[in-house]
């Protein structure tokens, strides 16, 4: 499956990490990670930093899966608002999930600070708009719920929203705990950092087509007949992980995104907040370091790549119209546009950790709109698992959650 089509901004803005290294038949690694996207990179970071030796295998060029197409907004708010998540999962699960997401933004920030990686990580505020009257009721309920559990949130009434942002909606939730980054650049720089510092081994263009359990771990089979052995296997294969899973855990959708031509910094909205809304699928916007607006949404159920790609012109037009409805004064013109495939789960939570009944096999599947913050959590949970450290997040995001 092509994970995306069109012109993802980050792939044009950044140079390709054109690294070639062929896996040898019969090679062994303590930990094998399948996938070199932001998830695989964060898992490798956590393991290398704990002196656990690992190697990454990817069927594509390094980090050119979904991470290269991501709009990379980091928000603690999960796609499913807390007040609704509480109806779907146990109270403890919902609250830990929200708190873990909040913490992961700080953890990502600290990671880049510590490694001195310039991933265009920038702290931002988050503005969650009421799309209509129903949305207005929902944000009020959500405000009370988040307050109850001590999560950072403020309520902006219609007048304040208009005054501060020039946006004419019935109200919004606001918090200053969000961030944005360049997920493609982050993954590549992180992997290069650990290649230099910890001898991390990368094997691009290495398609793993089968894995068999052995007494001590796994044998991986490549599409060109090689065998690789490992003690532990970590699946960070993104939206193509279903071939490693005994049962379906996610639904695929097609999603659309674009960046505008650069504007003047003073034309952009207050605080350059990340903006999204209560309607589902939601429309969302952020800005880039060079003063473009990056926006996305218009999700539809995924049937195949051909149908997904055919909708791109129409969806691009619709995204620009939505931006105009929000900010009628902004002279926005599309520069690059792309579409991608996206996965979500029934409760909006990712699947992280061991698959029940499988030994030494761990999944890092950050499905949902918070893919990157979930990747950070997955990396820490798996590191803790390998080190024998208890982690309450394992049950929250595990395959057996209630
Ligand atoms: C348009 C769009 C917008 C998004 N916006 C946001 C956002 O604002 N915020 C956010 O947090 N998330 C967002 N997401 C989600 C986020 O981008 C993903 O969760 C994240 O990039 C997934 O990273 P990953 O490393 O798990 O997957 P990927 O980057 O896809 O990496 C997985 C890798 O595994 C490799 N692979 C798969 N199968 C095999 C195999 N059998 N053998 C070898 N290699 C294999 C693939 O080639 C791929 O390179 C968005 C996604 C899209 C498409």
Coordinates of C-alpha atoms and ligand atoms in Angstrom, one line a residue:
X1 CA 0.0 0.0 0.0
X2 CA 1.2 3.5 -0.8
X3 CA 0.9 5.4 2.5
X4 CA 0.4 8.7 0.9
X5 CA 0.4 10.6 -2.5
X6 CA 1.0 14.1 -3.6
X7 CA 3.6 16.4 -2.2
X8 CA 4.1 16.0 1.6
X9 CA 5.8 19.3 2.7
X10 CA 8.5 17.7 4.9
X11 CA 9.8 15.5 2.2
X12 CA 10.3 18.5 -0.1
X13 CA 11.7 20.7 2.6
X14 CA 14.2 18.2 4.1
X15 CA 16.9 16.3 2.3
X16 CA 16.3 12.5 1.9
X17 CA 18.4 10.4 4.2
X18 CA 19.7 8.2 1.3
X19 CA 21.3 5.6 3.5
X20 CA 22.0 2.1 2.1
X21 CA 23.0 -0.9 4.2
X22 CA 22.1 -4.4 3.2
X23 CA 21.1 -7.0 5.9
X24 CA 23.2 -10.1 5.8
X25 CA 21.6 -13.6 5.7
X26 CA 22.0 -15.2 9.1
X27 CA 22.7 -12.0 11.0
X28 CA 21.6 -11.6 14.7
X29 CA 20.5 -8.7 16.8
X30 CA 19.3 -8.6 20.4
X31 CA 16.3 -6.4 19.5
X32 CA 14.8 -6.1 16.0
X33 CA 12.6 -3.1 15.3
X34 CA 10.4 -3.2 12.2
X35 CA 9.8 0.4 11.0
X36 CA 12.0 3.5 10.9
X37 CA 9.4 6.2 11.2
X38 CA 9.0 8.4 14.3
X39 CA 7.9 5.4 16.3
X40 CA 10.8 3.2 15.4
X41 CA 13.2 6.2 16.0
X42 CA 11.8 6.9 19.5
X43 CA 11.8 3.2 20.4
X44 CA 15.5 3.0 19.2
X45 CA 16.2 6.2 21.2
X46 CA 14.9 4.7 24.4
X47 CA 16.6 1.4 24.0
X48 CA 20.0 2.8 22.9
X49 CA 19.9 5.3 25.8
X50 CA 19.4 2.2 28.1
X51 CA 22.4 0.4 26.4
X52 CA 20.1 -2.1 24.8
X53 CA 21.5 -3.1 21.4
X54 CA 19.0 -2.9 18.5
X55 CA 18.7 -2.8 14.7
X56 CA 15.9 -1.3 12.6
X57 CA 14.5 -2.9 9.4
X58 CA 12.4 -0.9 7.0
X59 CA 11.1 -1.8 3.5
X60 CA 11.3 1.8 2.4
X61 CA 14.0 4.5 2.5
X62 CA 14.6 5.6 6.1
X63 CA 11.6 7.3 7.7
X64 CA 9.7 7.8 4.5
X65 CA 6.4 6.1 5.7
X66 CA 3.5 8.0 7.3
X67 CA 5.8 10.1 9.5
X68 CA 6.9 12.0 6.4
X69 CA 3.3 13.0 5.7
X70 CA 2.3 13.9 9.2
X71 CA 1.2 17.4 10.1
X72 CA 2.9 16.7 13.5
X73 CA 0.7 18.5 16.0
X74 CA 1.3 17.4 19.5
X75 CA -1.8 17.7 21.8
X76 CA -2.6 16.0 25.0
X77 CA -6.3 15.9 24.0
X78 CA -7.0 12.5 22.4
X79 CA -9.4 12.3 19.4
X80 CA -12.1 11.1 21.8
X81 CA -12.9 13.9 24.4
X82 CA -12.3 12.8 28.0
X83 CA -16.0 13.1 28.8
X84 CA -16.8 10.6 26.1
X85 CA -13.7 8.4 26.7
X86 CA -15.1 7.9 30.3
X87 CA -18.2 6.3 28.8
X88 CA -16.1 3.9 26.7
X89 CA -13.3 2.7 29.1
X90 CA -12.8 2.5 32.9
X91 CA -12.3 5.8 34.7
X92 CA -8.7 5.0 35.6
X93 CA -7.8 4.0 32.0
X94 CA -9.3 7.3 30.6
X95 CA -7.5 9.5 33.1
X96 CA -4.2 7.8 32.9
X97 CA -4.4 8.0 29.1
X98 CA -5.0 11.8 29.2
X99 CA -2.2 12.4 31.8
X100 CA 0.2 10.2 29.9
X101 CA -0.4 12.1 26.7
X102 CA 0.1 15.4 28.5
X103 CA 3.4 14.2 30.0
X104 CA 4.7 12.8 26.6
X105 CA 4.8 16.3 25.1
X106 CA 7.3 17.4 27.8
X107 CA 9.2 14.1 27.4
X108 CA 9.5 14.7 23.6
X109 CA 10.7 18.3 24.3
X110 CA 13.3 17.1 26.8
X111 CA 14.5 14.4 24.5
X112 CA 15.3 16.9 21.7
X113 CA 16.9 19.2 24.2
X114 CA 19.1 16.5 25.6
X115 CA 20.2 15.2 22.2
X116 CA 20.5 18.7 20.8
X117 CA 18.4 17.7 17.9
X118 CA 16.7 20.6 16.0
X119 CA 13.4 19.0 15.1
X120 CA 11.6 22.3 14.7
X121 CA 9.9 21.4 18.0
X122 CA 8.0 24.5 19.2
X123 CA 5.7 24.9 22.1
X124 CA 2.2 26.1 21.1
X125 CA -1.2 26.5 22.7
X126 CA -4.2 24.5 21.6
X127 CA -7.6 25.9 20.6
X128 CA -10.5 23.5 20.4
X129 CA -13.4 25.2 18.7
X130 CA -17.1 24.5 19.1
X131 CA -18.2 23.8 15.6
X132 CA -21.9 24.4 16.3
X133 CA -24.5 24.5 19.1
X134 CA -24.0 20.8 19.9
X135 CA -20.2 21.3 20.0
X136 CA -20.7 24.2 22.4
X137 CA -22.6 22.0 24.8
X138 CA -19.9 19.4 24.4
X139 CA -17.0 21.7 25.2
X140 CA -18.7 22.9 28.3
X141 CA -19.1 19.3 29.5
X142 CA -15.5 18.6 28.5
X143 CA -14.3 21.6 30.4
X144 CA -15.9 20.5 33.6
X145 CA -14.6 16.9 33.1
X146 CA -11.0 18.0 32.5
X147 CA -11.1 20.4 35.4
X148 CA -12.3 17.6 37.7
X149 CA -9.3 15.5 36.8
X150 CA -6.8 18.4 37.1
X151 CA -6.0 18.7 33.4
X152 CA -5.0 22.1 32.0
X153 CA -7.9 23.8 30.3
X154 CA -9.7 27.2 30.0
X155 CA -13.0 28.0 28.5
X156 CA -13.2 30.9 26.0
X157 CA -16.7 32.3 25.5
X158 CA -17.8 33.6 22.1
X159 CA -16.8 37.2 22.8
X160 CA -13.4 36.4 24.1
X161 CA -12.7 34.1 21.2
X162 CA -13.7 36.8 18.7
X163 CA -11.6 39.4 20.5
X164 CA -8.5 37.2 20.8
X165 CA -8.5 35.2 17.6
X166 CA -10.9 37.0 15.3
X167 CA -12.8 33.7 15.1
X168 CA -16.6 33.8 15.1
X169 CA -17.6 30.6 16.9
X170 CA -19.8 29.9 19.9
X171 CA -16.8 29.1 22.2
X172 CA -13.6 27.1 22.5
X173 CA -11.4 25.3 25.0
X174 CA -7.8 26.5 25.3
X175 CA -4.7 25.3 26.9
X176 CA -1.0 26.1 26.6
X177 CA 0.3 22.5 26.7
X178 CA 0.6 21.7 23.0
X179 CA 3.5 21.7 20.5
X180 CA 4.4 21.1 16.9
X181 CA 7.4 19.6 15.1
X182 CA 8.7 18.1 11.9
X183 CA 8.2 14.3 12.4
X184 CA 10.3 13.3 9.4
X185 CA 13.3 15.5 10.3
X186 CA 13.0 14.3 14.0
X187 CA 13.1 10.7 13.0
X188 CA 16.0 11.0 10.7
X189 CA 18.1 13.1 13.1
X190 CA 17.3 10.9 16.0
X191 CA 18.4 7.8 14.1
X192 CA 21.6 9.4 12.8
X193 CA 22.3 10.5 16.4
X194 CA 22.2 6.9 17.7
X195 CA 24.1 5.6 14.7
X196 CA 26.9 7.9 15.7
X197 CA 26.6 7.4 19.5
X198 CA 25.4 3.9 20.0
X199 CA 26.1 2.0 16.8
X200 CA 22.5 1.7 16.0
X201 CA 22.2 -0.4 12.8
X202 CA 19.7 0.6 10.1
X203 CA 18.6 -1.6 7.2
X204 CA 16.4 0.3 4.7
X205 CA 14.8 -1.5 1.8
X206 CA 14.5 -4.7 3.9
X207 CA 11.0 -6.0 3.7
X208 CA 10.1 -8.5 6.5
X209 CA 7.5 -10.8 5.2
X210 CA 7.3 -13.4 8.0
X211 CA 8.3 -14.0 11.5
X212 CA 8.5 -17.3 13.3
X213 CA 8.9 -17.8 17.1
X214 CA 11.9 -19.8 18.2
X215 CA 13.0 -21.0 21.6
X216 CA 14.9 -17.7 22.3
X217 CA 13.1 -15.2 20.2
X218 CA 12.2 -14.8 16.5
X219 CA 13.5 -15.5 13.0
X220 CA 12.6 -12.8 10.5
X221 CA 12.3 -13.6 6.8
X222 CA 12.9 -11.0 4.2
X223 CA 11.3 -10.9 0.7
X224 CA 14.6 -11.8 -0.9
X225 CA 15.1 -15.0 1.2
X226 CA 17.3 -13.8 4.0
X227 CA 16.9 -14.9 7.6
X228 CA 17.6 -12.6 10.6
X229 CA 17.4 -13.8 14.2
X230 CA 16.6 -11.7 17.2
X231 CA 15.8 -12.2 20.9
X232 CA 13.0 -9.5 21.0
X233 CA 10.9 -8.2 18.1
X234 CA 9.2 -4.8 18.2
X235 CA 6.6 -3.9 15.5
X236 CA 6.7 -0.2 14.8
X237 CA 5.3 -0.7 11.3
X238 CA 2.6 2.1 11.5
X239 CA -0.5 1.6 9.5
X240 CA 0.9 -1.5 7.8
X241 CA 1.3 -3.4 11.0
X242 CA -1.8 -5.5 10.4
X243 CA 0.2 -8.3 8.7
X244 CA 1.9 -8.8 12.1
X245 CA -1.3 -8.8 14.1
X246 CA -3.5 -11.9 14.7
X247 CA -6.7 -9.7 14.7
X248 CA -7.8 -6.4 13.3
X249 CA -7.5 -3.6 15.8
X250 CA -7.9 -0.5 13.6
X251 CA -10.0 1.1 10.9
X252 CA -8.3 2.8 8.0
X253 CA -9.4 6.2 6.7
X254 CA -8.1 8.6 4.0
X255 CA -7.0 12.0 5.1
X256 CA -6.0 15.2 3.3
X257 CA -3.5 18.0 4.1
X258 CA -1.9 21.0 2.5
X259 CA 0.4 23.9 3.1
X260 CA -0.2 27.4 1.9
X261 CA 2.4 29.7 0.4
X262 CA 4.2 31.6 3.1
X263 CA 2.4 34.6 4.6
X264 CA 3.8 37.5 6.7
X265 CA 4.2 36.6 10.3
X266 CA 1.9 39.4 11.4
X267 CA -1.0 38.0 9.2
X268 CA -1.2 34.8 11.3
X269 CA -3.5 34.4 14.2
X270 CA -2.9 35.0 17.9
X271 CA -0.2 32.8 19.5
X272 CA -0.1 30.6 16.3
X273 CA -2.2 28.1 18.3
X274 CA -2.9 24.7 17.0
X275 CA -6.6 24.9 16.0
X276 CA -9.1 22.1 15.7
X277 CA -12.8 21.6 16.3
X278 CA -15.6 19.4 17.7
X279 CA -17.1 18.3 14.4
X280 CA -15.9 14.9 13.3
X281 CA -13.9 14.4 11.1
X282 CA -12.4 17.6 12.4
X283 CA -10.6 20.4 10.4
X284 CA -7.3 21.4 11.9
X285 CA -4.6 24.0 11.3
X286 CA -1.1 24.9 12.5
X287 CA 1.6 27.2 11.2
X288 CA 5.2 26.3 10.0
X289 CA 8.5 28.0 10.9
X290 CA 8.4 29.8 7.5
X291 CA 4.9 31.3 8.1
X292 CA 2.8 28.9 6.1
X293 CA -0.5 27.5 7.3
X294 CA -0.6 23.7 7.3
X295 CA -4.1 22.3 7.5
X296 CA -5.8 19.0 7.2
X297 CA -8.9 16.9 7.7
X298 CA -11.8 15.9 5.4
X299 CA -11.2 12.2 6.4
X300 CA -13.3 9.5 4.7
X301 CA -13.3 5.8 5.1
X302 CA -10.4 4.2 3.2
X303 CA -11.3 1.9 0.3
X304 CA -8.2 1.9 -1.8
X305 CA -5.3 4.3 -2.9
X306 CA -6.9 5.1 -6.2
X307 CA -10.1 6.4 -4.7
X308 CA -8.2 8.2 -1.9
X309 CA -6.0 10.0 -4.4
X310 CA -8.8 10.8 -6.9
X311 CA -10.4 12.9 -4.1
X312 CA -7.3 15.1 -3.6
X313 CA -8.3 18.1 -5.8
X314 CA -11.8 18.3 -4.3
X315 CA -10.6 17.9 -0.7
X316 CA -7.9 20.5 -1.2
X317 CA -10.5 23.0 -2.4
X318 CA -12.7 22.1 0.6
X319 CA -9.8 22.6 3.1
X320 CA -9.1 26.0 1.7
X321 CA -12.8 27.0 1.9
X322 CA -12.8 25.9 5.6
X323 CA -9.7 28.1 6.2
X324 CA -11.5 31.0 4.5
X325 CA -14.6 30.5 6.6
X326 CA -12.5 30.7 9.8
X327 CA -10.2 33.6 8.7
X328 CA -11.9 35.4 5.8
X329 CA -9.2 38.1 5.7
X330 CA -6.3 35.7 5.1
X331 CA -5.1 35.6 1.5
X332 CA -4.3 31.8 1.4
X333 CA -3.1 30.0 -1.6
X334 CA -2.2 26.3 -1.7
X335 CA 1.4 25.5 -2.3
X336 CA 1.7 21.7 -1.7
X337 CA -1.1 19.2 -1.1
X338 CA -1.1 15.5 -0.2
X339 CA -3.3 12.7 1.1
X340 CA -2.5 9.8 3.3
X341 CA -3.9 6.8 4.9
X342 CA -4.6 7.0 8.6
X343 CA -5.7 4.5 11.3
X344 CA -7.9 4.9 14.3
X345 CA -9.3 2.6 17.0
X346 CA -12.7 2.3 18.5
X347 CA -11.8 4.0 21.8
X348 CA -9.2 6.4 20.3
X349 CA -6.4 4.8 22.2
X350 CA -3.3 3.2 20.7
X351 CA -2.1 -0.4 21.0
X352 CA 1.1 -0.7 22.9
X353 CA 3.0 -3.6 24.4
X354 CA 3.0 -7.4 24.3
X355 CA 0.4 -9.3 22.3
X356 CA -1.3 -11.7 24.7
X357 CA 0.2 -15.2 24.3
X358 CA 3.3 -14.0 22.3
X359 CA 6.7 -14.1 24.0
X360 CA 9.2 -11.3 23.4
X361 CA 7.0 -9.6 20.8
X362 CA 5.9 -6.0 21.4
X363 CA 3.8 -3.6 19.4
X364 CA 4.2 0.2 19.2
X365 CA 1.1 1.2 17.3
X366 CA 0.2 4.9 17.9
X367 CA -3.1 4.8 16.1
X368 CA -5.3 7.9 16.2
X369 CA -4.7 11.7 15.8
X370 CA -2.1 11.6 18.6
X371 CA 0.1 9.2 16.8
X372 CA 3.4 10.9 17.8
X373 CA 2.7 11.4 21.5
X374 CA 1.5 7.8 21.6
X375 CA 4.8 6.8 19.9
X376 CA 6.7 8.4 22.8
X377 CA 4.6 6.5 25.3
X378 CA 5.1 3.3 23.4
X379 CA 8.9 3.7 23.3
X380 CA 9.0 4.2 27.1
X381 CA 6.6 1.4 27.9
X382 CA 8.6 -1.1 25.8
X383 CA 11.9 0.1 27.2
X384 CA 10.5 -0.5 30.7
X385 CA 9.2 -3.9 29.7
X386 CA 12.6 -4.9 28.5
X387 CA 14.2 -3.6 31.7
X388 CA 11.7 -5.3 33.9
X389 CA 10.3 -2.0 35.2
X390 CA 6.5 -1.9 36.0
X391 CA 4.6 0.7 34.0
X392 CA 0.9 1.4 34.7
X393 CA 0.5 2.6 31.1
X394 CA 0.9 -1.0 29.8
X395 CA -2.5 -2.0 31.0
X396 CA -4.1 1.2 29.8
X397 CA -2.9 0.9 26.2
X398 CA -2.5 -2.9 26.1
X399 CA -4.5 -5.3 23.9
X400 CA -6.4 -6.6 26.9
X401 CA -7.8 -3.3 28.1
X402 CA -11.4 -3.2 29.1
Ligands
LIG1 C1 -1.8 13.4 6.9 C2 -1.5 12.9 8.3 C3 -1.5 13.8 9.3 C4 -1.2 13.4 10.6 N1 -1.2 14.4 11.6 C5 -0.8 14.0 12.9 C6 -0.6 15.0 13.9 O1 -0.9 16.2 13.6 N2 -0.2 14.6 15.1 C7 0.1 13.3 15.4 O2 0.5 13.0 16.5 N3 0.0 12.4 14.4 C8 -0.4 12.7 13.2 N4 -0.6 11.7 12.2 C9 -0.2 10.4 12.6 C10 1.3 10.2 12.7 O3 1.9 10.8 11.5 C11 1.6 8.7 12.7 O4 1.0 8.2 13.9 C12 3.1 8.5 12.8 O5 3.8 9.1 11.7 C13 3.3 7.0 12.7 O6 4.7 6.8 12.7 P1 5.2 5.3 12.6 O7 6.7 5.4 12.8 O8 4.4 4.4 13.5 O9 4.8 4.9 11.2 P2 5.6 5.2 9.8 O10 6.2 6.5 9.7 O11 4.6 4.8 8.7 O12 6.7 4.1 9.9 C14 6.5 2.7 9.8 C15 7.5 2.1 8.9 O13 7.4 0.7 8.9 C16 7.8 0.2 7.6 N5 7.2 -1.1 7.5 C17 5.9 -1.5 7.5 N6 5.8 -2.8 7.3 C18 7.0 -3.3 7.1 C19 7.6 -4.6 6.9 N7 6.8 -5.7 6.7 N8 8.9 -4.7 6.7 C20 9.7 -3.7 6.9 N9 9.3 -2.4 7.1 C21 7.9 -2.2 7.2 C22 7.2 1.2 6.7 O14 7.9 1.2 5.4 C23 7.4 2.5 7.4 O15 8.5 3.3 7.0 C24 -0.9 12.1 10.9 C25 -0.8 11.2 9.9 C26 -1.1 11.6 8.6 C27 -1.1 10.5 7.4

